[in-house]
Coordinates of C-alpha atoms in Angstrom, one line a residue:
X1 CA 3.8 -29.1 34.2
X2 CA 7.1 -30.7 34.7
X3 CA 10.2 -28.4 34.1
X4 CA 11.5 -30.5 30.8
X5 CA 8.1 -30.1 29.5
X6 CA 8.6 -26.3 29.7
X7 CA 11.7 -26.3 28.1
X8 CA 10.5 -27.7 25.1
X9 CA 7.4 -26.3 24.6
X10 CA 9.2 -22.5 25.5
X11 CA 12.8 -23.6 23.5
X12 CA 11.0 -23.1 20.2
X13 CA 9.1 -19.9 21.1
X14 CA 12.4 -18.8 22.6
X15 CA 14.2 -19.2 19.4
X16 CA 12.0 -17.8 17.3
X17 CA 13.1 -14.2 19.1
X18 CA 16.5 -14.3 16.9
X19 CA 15.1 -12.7 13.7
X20 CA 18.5 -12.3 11.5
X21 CA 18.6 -9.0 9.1
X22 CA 18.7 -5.8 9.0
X23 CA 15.3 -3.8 10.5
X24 CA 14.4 -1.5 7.9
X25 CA 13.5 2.3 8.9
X26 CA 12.4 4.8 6.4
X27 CA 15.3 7.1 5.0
X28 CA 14.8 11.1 6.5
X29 CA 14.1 13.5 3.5
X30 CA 17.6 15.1 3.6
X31 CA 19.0 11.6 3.1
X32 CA 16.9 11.3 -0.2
X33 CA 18.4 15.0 -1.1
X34 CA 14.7 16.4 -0.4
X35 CA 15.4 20.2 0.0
X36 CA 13.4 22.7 2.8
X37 CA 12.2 24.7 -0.2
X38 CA 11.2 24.6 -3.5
X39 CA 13.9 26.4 -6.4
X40 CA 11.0 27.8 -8.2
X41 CA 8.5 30.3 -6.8
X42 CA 5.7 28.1 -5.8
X43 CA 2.3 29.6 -5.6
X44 CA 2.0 29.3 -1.7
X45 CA 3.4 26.9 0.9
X46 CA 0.3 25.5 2.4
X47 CA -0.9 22.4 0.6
X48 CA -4.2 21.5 -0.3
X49 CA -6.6 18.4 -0.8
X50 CA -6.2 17.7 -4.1
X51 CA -7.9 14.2 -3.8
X52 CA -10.6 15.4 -6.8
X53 CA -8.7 18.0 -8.8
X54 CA -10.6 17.3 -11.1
X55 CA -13.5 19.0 -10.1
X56 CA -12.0 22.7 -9.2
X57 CA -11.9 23.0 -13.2
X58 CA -16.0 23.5 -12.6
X59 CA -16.5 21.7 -16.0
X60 CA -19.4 19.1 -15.2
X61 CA -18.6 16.6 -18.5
X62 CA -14.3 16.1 -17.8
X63 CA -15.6 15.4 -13.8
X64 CA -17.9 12.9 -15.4
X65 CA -15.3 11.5 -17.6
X66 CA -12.6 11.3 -15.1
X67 CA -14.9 9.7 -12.3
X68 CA -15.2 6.8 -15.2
X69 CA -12.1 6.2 -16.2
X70 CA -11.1 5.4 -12.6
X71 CA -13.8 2.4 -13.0
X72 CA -13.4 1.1 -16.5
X73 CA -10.1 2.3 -18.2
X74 CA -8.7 -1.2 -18.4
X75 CA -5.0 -0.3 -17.0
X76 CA -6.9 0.5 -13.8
X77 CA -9.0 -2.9 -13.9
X78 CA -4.9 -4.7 -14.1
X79 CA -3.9 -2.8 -11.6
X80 CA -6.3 -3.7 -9.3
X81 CA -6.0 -7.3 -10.0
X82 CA -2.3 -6.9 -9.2
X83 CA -3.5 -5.7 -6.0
X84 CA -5.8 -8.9 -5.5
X85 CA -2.7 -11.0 -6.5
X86 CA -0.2 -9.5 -4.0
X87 CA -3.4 -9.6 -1.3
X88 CA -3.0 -13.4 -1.9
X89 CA 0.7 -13.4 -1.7
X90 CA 0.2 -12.2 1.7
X91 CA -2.6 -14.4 2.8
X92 CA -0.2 -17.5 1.8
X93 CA 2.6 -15.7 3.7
X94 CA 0.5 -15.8 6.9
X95 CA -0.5 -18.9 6.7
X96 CA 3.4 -19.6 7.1
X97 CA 3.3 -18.6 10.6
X98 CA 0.4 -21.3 12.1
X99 CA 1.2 -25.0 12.0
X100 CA -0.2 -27.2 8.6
X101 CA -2.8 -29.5 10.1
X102 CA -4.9 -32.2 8.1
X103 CA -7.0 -34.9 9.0
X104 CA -7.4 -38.3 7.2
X105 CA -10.2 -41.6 7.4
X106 CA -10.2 -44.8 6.1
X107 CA -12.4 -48.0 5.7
X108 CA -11.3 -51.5 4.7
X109 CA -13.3 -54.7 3.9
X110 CA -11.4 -57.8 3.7
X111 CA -12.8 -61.6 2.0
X112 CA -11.1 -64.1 1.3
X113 CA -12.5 -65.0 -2.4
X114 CA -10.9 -68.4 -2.2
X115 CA -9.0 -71.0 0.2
X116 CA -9.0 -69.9 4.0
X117 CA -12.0 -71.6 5.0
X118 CA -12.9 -73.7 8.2
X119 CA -14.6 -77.2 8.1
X120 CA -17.2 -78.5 10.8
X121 CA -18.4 -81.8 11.5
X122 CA -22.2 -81.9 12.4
X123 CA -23.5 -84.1 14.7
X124 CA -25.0 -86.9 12.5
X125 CA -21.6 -86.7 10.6
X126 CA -21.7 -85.0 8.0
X127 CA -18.7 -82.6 7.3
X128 CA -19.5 -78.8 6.3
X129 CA -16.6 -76.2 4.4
X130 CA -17.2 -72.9 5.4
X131 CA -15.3 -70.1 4.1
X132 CA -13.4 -67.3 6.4
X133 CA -15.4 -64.6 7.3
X134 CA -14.6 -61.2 6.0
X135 CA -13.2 -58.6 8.2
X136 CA -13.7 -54.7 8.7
X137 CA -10.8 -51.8 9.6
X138 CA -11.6 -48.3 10.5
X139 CA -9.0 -45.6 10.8
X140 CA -8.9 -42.1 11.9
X141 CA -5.7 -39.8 11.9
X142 CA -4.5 -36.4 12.5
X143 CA -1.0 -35.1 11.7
X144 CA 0.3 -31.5 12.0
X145 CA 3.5 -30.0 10.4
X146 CA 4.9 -26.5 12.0
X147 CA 8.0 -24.8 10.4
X148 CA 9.5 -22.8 13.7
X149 CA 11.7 -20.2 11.5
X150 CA 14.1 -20.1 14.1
X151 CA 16.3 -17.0 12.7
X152 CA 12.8 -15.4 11.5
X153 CA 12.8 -16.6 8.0
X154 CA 9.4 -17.0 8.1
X155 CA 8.8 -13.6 9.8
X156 CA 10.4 -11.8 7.5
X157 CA 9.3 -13.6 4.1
X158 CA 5.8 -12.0 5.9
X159 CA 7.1 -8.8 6.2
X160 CA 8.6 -8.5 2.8
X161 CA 5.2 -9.6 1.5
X162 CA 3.4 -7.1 3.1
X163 CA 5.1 -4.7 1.8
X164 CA 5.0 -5.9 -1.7
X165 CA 1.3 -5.8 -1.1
X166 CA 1.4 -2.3 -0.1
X167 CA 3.5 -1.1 -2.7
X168 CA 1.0 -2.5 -5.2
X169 CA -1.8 -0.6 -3.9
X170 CA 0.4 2.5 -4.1
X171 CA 1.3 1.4 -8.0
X172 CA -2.7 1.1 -8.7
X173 CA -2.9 4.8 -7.0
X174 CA 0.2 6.3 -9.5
X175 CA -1.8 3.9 -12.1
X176 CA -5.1 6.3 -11.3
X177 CA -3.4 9.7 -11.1
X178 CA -1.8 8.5 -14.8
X179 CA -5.2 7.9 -15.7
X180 CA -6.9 11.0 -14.6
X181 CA -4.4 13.1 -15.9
X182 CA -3.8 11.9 -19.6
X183 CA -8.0 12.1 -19.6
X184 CA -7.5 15.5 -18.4
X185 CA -5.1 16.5 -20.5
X186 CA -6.7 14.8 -23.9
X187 CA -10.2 16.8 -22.7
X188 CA -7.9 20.5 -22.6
X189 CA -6.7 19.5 -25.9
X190 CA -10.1 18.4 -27.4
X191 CA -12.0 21.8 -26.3
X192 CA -8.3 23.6 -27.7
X193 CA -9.2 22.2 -31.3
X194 CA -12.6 23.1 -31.1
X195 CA -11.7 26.6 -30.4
X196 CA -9.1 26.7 -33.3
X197 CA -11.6 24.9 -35.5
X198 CA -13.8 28.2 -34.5
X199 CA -10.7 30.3 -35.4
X200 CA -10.6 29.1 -38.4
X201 CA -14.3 29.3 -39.6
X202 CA -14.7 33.1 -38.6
X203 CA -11.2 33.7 -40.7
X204 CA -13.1 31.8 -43.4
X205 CA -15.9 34.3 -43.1
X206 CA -13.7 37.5 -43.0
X207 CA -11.8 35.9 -46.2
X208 CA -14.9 35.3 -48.1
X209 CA -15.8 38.8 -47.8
X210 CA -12.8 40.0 -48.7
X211 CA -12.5 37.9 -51.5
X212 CA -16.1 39.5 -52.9
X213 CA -14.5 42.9 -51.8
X214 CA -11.8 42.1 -54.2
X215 CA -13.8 40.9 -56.5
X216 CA -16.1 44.3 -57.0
X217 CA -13.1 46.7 -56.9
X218 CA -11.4 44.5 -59.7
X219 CA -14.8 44.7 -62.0
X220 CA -15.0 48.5 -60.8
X221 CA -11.2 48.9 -62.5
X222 CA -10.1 50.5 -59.0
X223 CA -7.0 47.3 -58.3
X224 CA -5.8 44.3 -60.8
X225 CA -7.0 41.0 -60.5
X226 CA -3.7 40.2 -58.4
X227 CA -5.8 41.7 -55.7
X228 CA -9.2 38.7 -56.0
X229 CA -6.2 35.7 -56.5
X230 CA -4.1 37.4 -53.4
X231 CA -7.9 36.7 -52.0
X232 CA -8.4 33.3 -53.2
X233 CA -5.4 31.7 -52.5
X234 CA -5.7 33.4 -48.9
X235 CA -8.9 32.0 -48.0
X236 CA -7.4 28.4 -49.4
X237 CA -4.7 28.7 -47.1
X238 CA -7.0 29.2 -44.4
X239 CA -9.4 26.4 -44.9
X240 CA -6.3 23.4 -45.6
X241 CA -5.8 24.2 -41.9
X242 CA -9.3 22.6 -41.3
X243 CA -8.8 19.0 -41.9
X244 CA -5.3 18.9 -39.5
X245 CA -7.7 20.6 -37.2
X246 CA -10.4 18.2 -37.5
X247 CA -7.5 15.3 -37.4
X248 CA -6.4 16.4 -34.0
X249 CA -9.5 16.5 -32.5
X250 CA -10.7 13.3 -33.4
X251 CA -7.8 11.5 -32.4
X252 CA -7.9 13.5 -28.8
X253 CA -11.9 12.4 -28.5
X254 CA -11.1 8.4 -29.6
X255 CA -8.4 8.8 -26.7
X256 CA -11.1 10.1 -24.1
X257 CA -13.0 6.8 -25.5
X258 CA -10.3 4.1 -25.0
X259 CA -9.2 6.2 -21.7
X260 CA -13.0 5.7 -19.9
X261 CA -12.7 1.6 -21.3
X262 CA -15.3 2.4 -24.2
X263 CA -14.7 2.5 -28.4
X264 CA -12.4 5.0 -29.5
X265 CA -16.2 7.2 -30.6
X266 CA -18.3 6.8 -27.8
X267 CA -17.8 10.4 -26.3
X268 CA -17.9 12.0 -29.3
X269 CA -21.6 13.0 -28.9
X270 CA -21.0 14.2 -25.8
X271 CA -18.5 16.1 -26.2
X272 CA -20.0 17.7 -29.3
X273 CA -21.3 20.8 -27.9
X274 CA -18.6 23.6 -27.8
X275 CA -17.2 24.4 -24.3
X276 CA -14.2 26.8 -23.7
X277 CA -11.2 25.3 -22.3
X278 CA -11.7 24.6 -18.8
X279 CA -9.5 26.6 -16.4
X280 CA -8.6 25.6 -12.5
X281 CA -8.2 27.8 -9.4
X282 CA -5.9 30.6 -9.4
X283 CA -3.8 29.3 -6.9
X284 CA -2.6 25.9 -6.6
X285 CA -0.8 24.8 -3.2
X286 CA 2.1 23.2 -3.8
X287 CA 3.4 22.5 0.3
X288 CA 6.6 22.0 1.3
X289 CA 9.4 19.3 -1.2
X290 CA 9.1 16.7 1.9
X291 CA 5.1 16.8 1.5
X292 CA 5.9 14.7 -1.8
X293 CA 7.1 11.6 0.1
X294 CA 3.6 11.2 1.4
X295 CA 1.6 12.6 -1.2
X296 CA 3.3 10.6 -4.4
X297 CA 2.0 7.1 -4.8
X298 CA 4.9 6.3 -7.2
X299 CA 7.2 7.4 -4.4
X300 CA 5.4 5.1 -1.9
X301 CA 5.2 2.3 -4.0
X302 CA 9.4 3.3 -4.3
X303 CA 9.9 3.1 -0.6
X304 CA 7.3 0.1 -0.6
X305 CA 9.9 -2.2 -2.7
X306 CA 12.6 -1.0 -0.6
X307 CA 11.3 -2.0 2.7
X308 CA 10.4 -5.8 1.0
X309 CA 14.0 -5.9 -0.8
X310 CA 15.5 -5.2 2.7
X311 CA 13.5 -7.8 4.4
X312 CA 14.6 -10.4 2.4
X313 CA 18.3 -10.2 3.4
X314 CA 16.8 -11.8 6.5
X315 CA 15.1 -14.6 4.8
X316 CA 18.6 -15.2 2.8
X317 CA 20.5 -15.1 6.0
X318 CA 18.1 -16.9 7.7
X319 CA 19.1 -19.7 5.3
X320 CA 22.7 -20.0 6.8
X321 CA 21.4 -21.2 9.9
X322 CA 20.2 -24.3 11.8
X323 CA 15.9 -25.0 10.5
X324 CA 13.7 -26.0 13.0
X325 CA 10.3 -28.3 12.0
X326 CA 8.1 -30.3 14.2
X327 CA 5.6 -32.8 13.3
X328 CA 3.1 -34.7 14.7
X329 CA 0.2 -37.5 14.4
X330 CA -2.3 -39.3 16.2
X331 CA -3.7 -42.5 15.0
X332 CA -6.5 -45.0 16.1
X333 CA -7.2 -48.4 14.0
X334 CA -10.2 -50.4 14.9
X335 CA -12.2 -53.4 13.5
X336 CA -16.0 -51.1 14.4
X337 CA -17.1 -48.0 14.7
X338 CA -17.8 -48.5 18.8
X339 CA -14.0 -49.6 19.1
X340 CA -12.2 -46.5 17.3
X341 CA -11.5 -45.1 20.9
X342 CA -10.4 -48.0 22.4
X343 CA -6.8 -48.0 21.0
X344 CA -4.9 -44.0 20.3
X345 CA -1.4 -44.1 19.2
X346 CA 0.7 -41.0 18.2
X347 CA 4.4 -39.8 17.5
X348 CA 6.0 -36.3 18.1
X349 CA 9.0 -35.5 15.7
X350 CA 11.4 -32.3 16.0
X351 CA 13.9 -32.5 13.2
X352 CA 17.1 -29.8 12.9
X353 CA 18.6 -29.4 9.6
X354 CA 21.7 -27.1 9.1
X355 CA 23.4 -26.3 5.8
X356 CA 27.3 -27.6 5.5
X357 CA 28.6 -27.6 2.7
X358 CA 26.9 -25.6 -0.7
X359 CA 29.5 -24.0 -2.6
X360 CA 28.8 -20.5 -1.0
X361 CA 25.2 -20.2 -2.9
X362 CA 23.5 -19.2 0.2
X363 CA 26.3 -16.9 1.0
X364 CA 26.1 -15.6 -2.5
X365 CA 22.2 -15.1 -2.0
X366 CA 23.1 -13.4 1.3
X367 CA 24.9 -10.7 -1.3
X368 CA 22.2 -10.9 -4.2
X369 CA 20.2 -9.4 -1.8
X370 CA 21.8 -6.9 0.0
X371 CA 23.0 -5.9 -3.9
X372 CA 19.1 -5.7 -4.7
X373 CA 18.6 -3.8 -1.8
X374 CA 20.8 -1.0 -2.9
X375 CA 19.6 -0.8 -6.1
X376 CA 15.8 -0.5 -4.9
X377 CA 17.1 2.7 -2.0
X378 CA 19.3 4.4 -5.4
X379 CA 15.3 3.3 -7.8
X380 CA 13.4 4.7 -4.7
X381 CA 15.6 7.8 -4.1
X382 CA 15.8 8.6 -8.2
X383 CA 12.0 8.4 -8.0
X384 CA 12.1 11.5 -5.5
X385 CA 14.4 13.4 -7.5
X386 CA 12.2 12.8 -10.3
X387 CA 9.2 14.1 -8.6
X388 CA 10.4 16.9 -7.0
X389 CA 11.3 17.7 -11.0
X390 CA 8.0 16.5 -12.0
X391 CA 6.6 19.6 -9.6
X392 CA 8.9 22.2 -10.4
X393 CA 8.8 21.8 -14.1
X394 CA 5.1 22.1 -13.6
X395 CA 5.1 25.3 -11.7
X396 CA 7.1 26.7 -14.7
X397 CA 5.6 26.0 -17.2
X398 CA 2.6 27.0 -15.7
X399 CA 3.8 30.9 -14.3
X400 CA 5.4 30.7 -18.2
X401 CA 1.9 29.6 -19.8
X402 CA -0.4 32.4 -17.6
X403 CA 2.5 34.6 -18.5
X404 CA 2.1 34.0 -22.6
X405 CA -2.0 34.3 -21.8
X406 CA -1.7 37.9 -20.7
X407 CA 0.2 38.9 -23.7
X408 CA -1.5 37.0 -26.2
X409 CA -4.5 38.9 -24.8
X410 CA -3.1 42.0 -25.7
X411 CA -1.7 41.0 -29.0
X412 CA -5.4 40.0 -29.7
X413 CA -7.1 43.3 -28.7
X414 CA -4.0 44.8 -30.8
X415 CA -4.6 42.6 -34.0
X416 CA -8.5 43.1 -33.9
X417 CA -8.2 46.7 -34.0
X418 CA -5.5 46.8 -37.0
X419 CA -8.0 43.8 -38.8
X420 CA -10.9 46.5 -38.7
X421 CA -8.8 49.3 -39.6
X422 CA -7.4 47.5 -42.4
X423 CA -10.3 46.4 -43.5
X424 CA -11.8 49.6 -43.5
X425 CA -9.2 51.3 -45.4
X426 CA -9.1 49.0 -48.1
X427 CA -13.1 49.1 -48.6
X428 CA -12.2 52.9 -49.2
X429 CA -8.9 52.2 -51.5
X430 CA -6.8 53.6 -48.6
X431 CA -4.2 51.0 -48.4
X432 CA -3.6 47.4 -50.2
X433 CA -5.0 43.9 -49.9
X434 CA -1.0 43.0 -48.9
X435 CA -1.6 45.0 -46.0
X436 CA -5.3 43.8 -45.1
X437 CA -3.8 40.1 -45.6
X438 CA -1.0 40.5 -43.4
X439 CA -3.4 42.1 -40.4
X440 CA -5.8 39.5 -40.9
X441 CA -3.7 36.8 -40.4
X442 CA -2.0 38.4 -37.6
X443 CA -5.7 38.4 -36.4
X444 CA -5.3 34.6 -36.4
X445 CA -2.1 33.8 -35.2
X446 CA -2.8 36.0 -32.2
X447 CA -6.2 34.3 -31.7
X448 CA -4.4 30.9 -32.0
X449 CA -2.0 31.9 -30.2
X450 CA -4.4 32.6 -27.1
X451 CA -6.3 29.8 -27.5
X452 CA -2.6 27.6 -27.1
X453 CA -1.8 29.7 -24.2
X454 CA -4.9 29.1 -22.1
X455 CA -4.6 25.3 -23.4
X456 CA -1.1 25.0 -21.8
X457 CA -2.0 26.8 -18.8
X458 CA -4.6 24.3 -18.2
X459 CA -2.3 21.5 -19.5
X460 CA 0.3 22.5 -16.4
X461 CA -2.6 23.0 -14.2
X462 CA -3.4 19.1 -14.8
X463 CA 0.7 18.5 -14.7
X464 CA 1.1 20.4 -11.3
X465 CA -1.8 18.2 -9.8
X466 CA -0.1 15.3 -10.4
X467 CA 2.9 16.1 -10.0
X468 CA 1.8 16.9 -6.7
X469 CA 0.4 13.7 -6.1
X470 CA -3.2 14.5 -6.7
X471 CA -5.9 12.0 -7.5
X472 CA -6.6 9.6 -4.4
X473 CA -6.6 9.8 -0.6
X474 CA -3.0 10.2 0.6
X475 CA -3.9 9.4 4.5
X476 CA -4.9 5.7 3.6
X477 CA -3.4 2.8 2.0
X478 CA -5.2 1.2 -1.1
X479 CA -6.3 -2.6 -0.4
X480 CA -8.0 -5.4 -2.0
X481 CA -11.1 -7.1 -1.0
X482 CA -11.0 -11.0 -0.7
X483 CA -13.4 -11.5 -3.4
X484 CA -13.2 -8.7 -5.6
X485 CA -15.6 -8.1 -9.1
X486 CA -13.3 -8.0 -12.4
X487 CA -14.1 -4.4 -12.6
X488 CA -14.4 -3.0 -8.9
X489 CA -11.6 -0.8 -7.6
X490 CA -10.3 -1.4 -4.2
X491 CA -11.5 0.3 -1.2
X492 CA -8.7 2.4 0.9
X493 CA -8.6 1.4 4.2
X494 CA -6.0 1.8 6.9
X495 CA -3.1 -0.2 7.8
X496 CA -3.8 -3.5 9.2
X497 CA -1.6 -6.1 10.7
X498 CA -3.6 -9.1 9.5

């Protein structure tokens, strides 16, 4: 090959080596304000898998229920087709980098419908009009179109792609944990409501009796009637705490519904049997504050956006340089088929365009960017702060809500005793129904009161796991398939520089 030849087939490639931008590195956890330790005593420092969280509450139906909802709630089905869009962002990124080649044929017949024609003269004389003949073209062509990127403009429009697309598979993972948790969470509340419904209907049957108790010692002259209405309008307190009851749990089973991409009633059967609140391990591994930059898909999907916006100050400086694009064709005309190869023409074009003269727009893009850029490193470092709140908030209110357990545990073994006592006493005319009514409902709140204090401890249990990122495979990035079904969720696969 002869040494011009060289140079401009290598110029181009050459070239292409001056990428223009900044080269984006991820930000060290100190320089997010990540501190070494947690404020709040965390359980222990070792972190665990918490991929399926879900199922350390051993509670068969909410695994079932959760396992759905990450198939067919319908803000999961959008956030996977964002995920198939951005996959085709990329794709037409790509593409950016290979030369545009297309191909074209053609076929002409010409006649002449009238004039043109030729005369003969036979040999007896006689003169003959003949008309022209018609005529046949055949073409074939190829032209190809590449846009060098010179400064990288191309390169780094790829680049910023990429990481769009990677940052919406990390939004369809905070999409899930949302998901899981609010089902989670909407589940603790349902079986809560049941067990205050239950409250409620063994009060019902303590205030019944009273109320007959009442009722005998009124006709036996031993109290005044004050005693059966004190009764009455006791028991009628009781029971307009039903319907709210009732209210509550129906609108927290119609959520499960909607939540696993069903009508609001189509778990209510199955969750009509009576289970107790579910409760989760003992100890939950909460790992070290830095362990959140990995394990938090909103996080990810932060630094995601960050690493695109940054890329794209070198597309817009890119712009204030020279742009490089060469194209080409080949060409062959013939009057047959035989003859195409007979006759091969063909042009090479290299054309440089620089901007001169814009009124500073691409300067001022240059600076839109770089603006955007900071505001997408303060949005991805607030998102940190945020979740390192998200986790310690969670870890208090869960020590708080085991904390409330144990004593409303002891109020409860406290406030049955004084119910039966009290009950006992007034049967024999030792004390008052005042009294009885006050221990009783003590007897209540305290059961309530448990009831609310193992439905918040489960409540921060759900918190803490996703707070903690829990809910999806942290060690891989979410993808989409090239030809995904409305409803499938995308697999997680690793990195790949496609």
């Amino acid at each position: 090959m002869k040494p011009r030849a060289r140079v401009l087939l290598l110029g181009p490639a050459v070239l292409s080596g001056c990428t223009v931008g900044p080269d984006y590195h991820p930000a060290a956890p100190n320089a997010l304000g990540v501190p070494a330790t947690w404020s709040v005593p965390a359980a222990n420092a070792q972190a665990q898998d918490l991929s399926r969280w879900w199922r350390s509450f051993n509670d068969p139906l909410l695994a079932e229920l959760v396992e759905q909802a990450v198939v067919a709630n319908t803000d999961v089905v959008q956030a996977v087709a964002r995920l198939r869009q951005a996959r085709e962002s990329l794709i037409q990124s790509r593409a950016s980098l290979l030369p545009t080649v297309s191909g074209s044929t053609g076929y002409q017949r010409n006649e002449n419908l009238r004039g043109g024609g030729r005369s003969f003269t036979l040999p007896d004389g006689t003169v003959v009009d003949t008309g022209a003949g018609g005529s046949n073209s055949f073409t074939v062509g190829l032209s190809a179109s590449y846009q060098v990127g010179l400064f990288g403009e191309v390169r780094r429009t790829v680049e910023a792609t990429r990481a769009t697309y990677e940052g919406a598979g990390f939004s369809y993972a905070a999409t899930l944990l949302t998901v899981e948790s609010e089902l989670a969470r909407n589940y603790v509340l349902a079986r809560a409501y049941q067990a205050q419904f239950a409250n409620a209907q063994a009060s019902l049957g303590l205030q019944d009796d009273n109320l007959e108790i009442a009722g005998f010692r009124v006709q036996a002259g031993l109290v005044s009637s004050l005693d059966a209405e004190q009764a009455r309008g006791q028991r009628a307190q009781t029971a307009a705490t039903i319907p709210s009851i009732e209210q509550q749990y129906n609108a927290a089973v119609s959520r499960l519904g909607v939540l696993t991409g069903q009508a609001p009633g189509a778990v209510k059967a199955r969750l009509a049997a009576v289970r107790p609140i579910p409760q989760g391990p003992a100890v939950i591994g909460a790992g070290i504050p830095a362990d959140i930059l990995r394990r938090r898909p909103d996080v990810r999907a932060a630094e995601r956006n960050l690493a695109a916006a940054t890329a794209r100050i070198g597309v817009a400086q890119a712009a204030l340089y020279p742009a490089l694009a060469i194209s080409g064709n080949i060409n062959t005309a013939a009057t047959s088929l035989g003859s195409l190869g007979n006759a091969i023409t063909g042009s090479l074009f290299a054309g440089l365009t620089q901007a001169i003269f814009n009124g500073g727009r691409l300067r001022s893009q240059v600076r839109n960017a770089q603006a955007l850029t900071d505001q997408s490193y303060a949005a991805y470092q607030g998102t940190v702060l945020l979740a390192l709140e998200d986790v310690e908030n969670a870890i208090v209110a869960l020590n708080t809500a085991r904390a409330r357990e144990r004593q409303f545990a002891i109020q409860l073994d406290a406030a049955r005793n004084s119910a039966i006592l009290a009950r006992s006493q007034y049967r024999t005319g030792l004390t008052d129904f005042i009294t009885l009514s006050q221990q009783e409902a003590a007897l209540l709140s305290a059961q309530n009161g448990l009831v609310q204090a193992r439905s918040d401890a489960a409540t921060a249990q759900v918190q803490l796991f996703a707070a903690l990122g829990g809910g999806w495979d942290d060690t891989t990035i979410p993808k989409a398939s090239l030809q995904a079904p409305p409803q499938a969720t995308p697999r997680a696969t690793t990195p790949d520089n496609r």
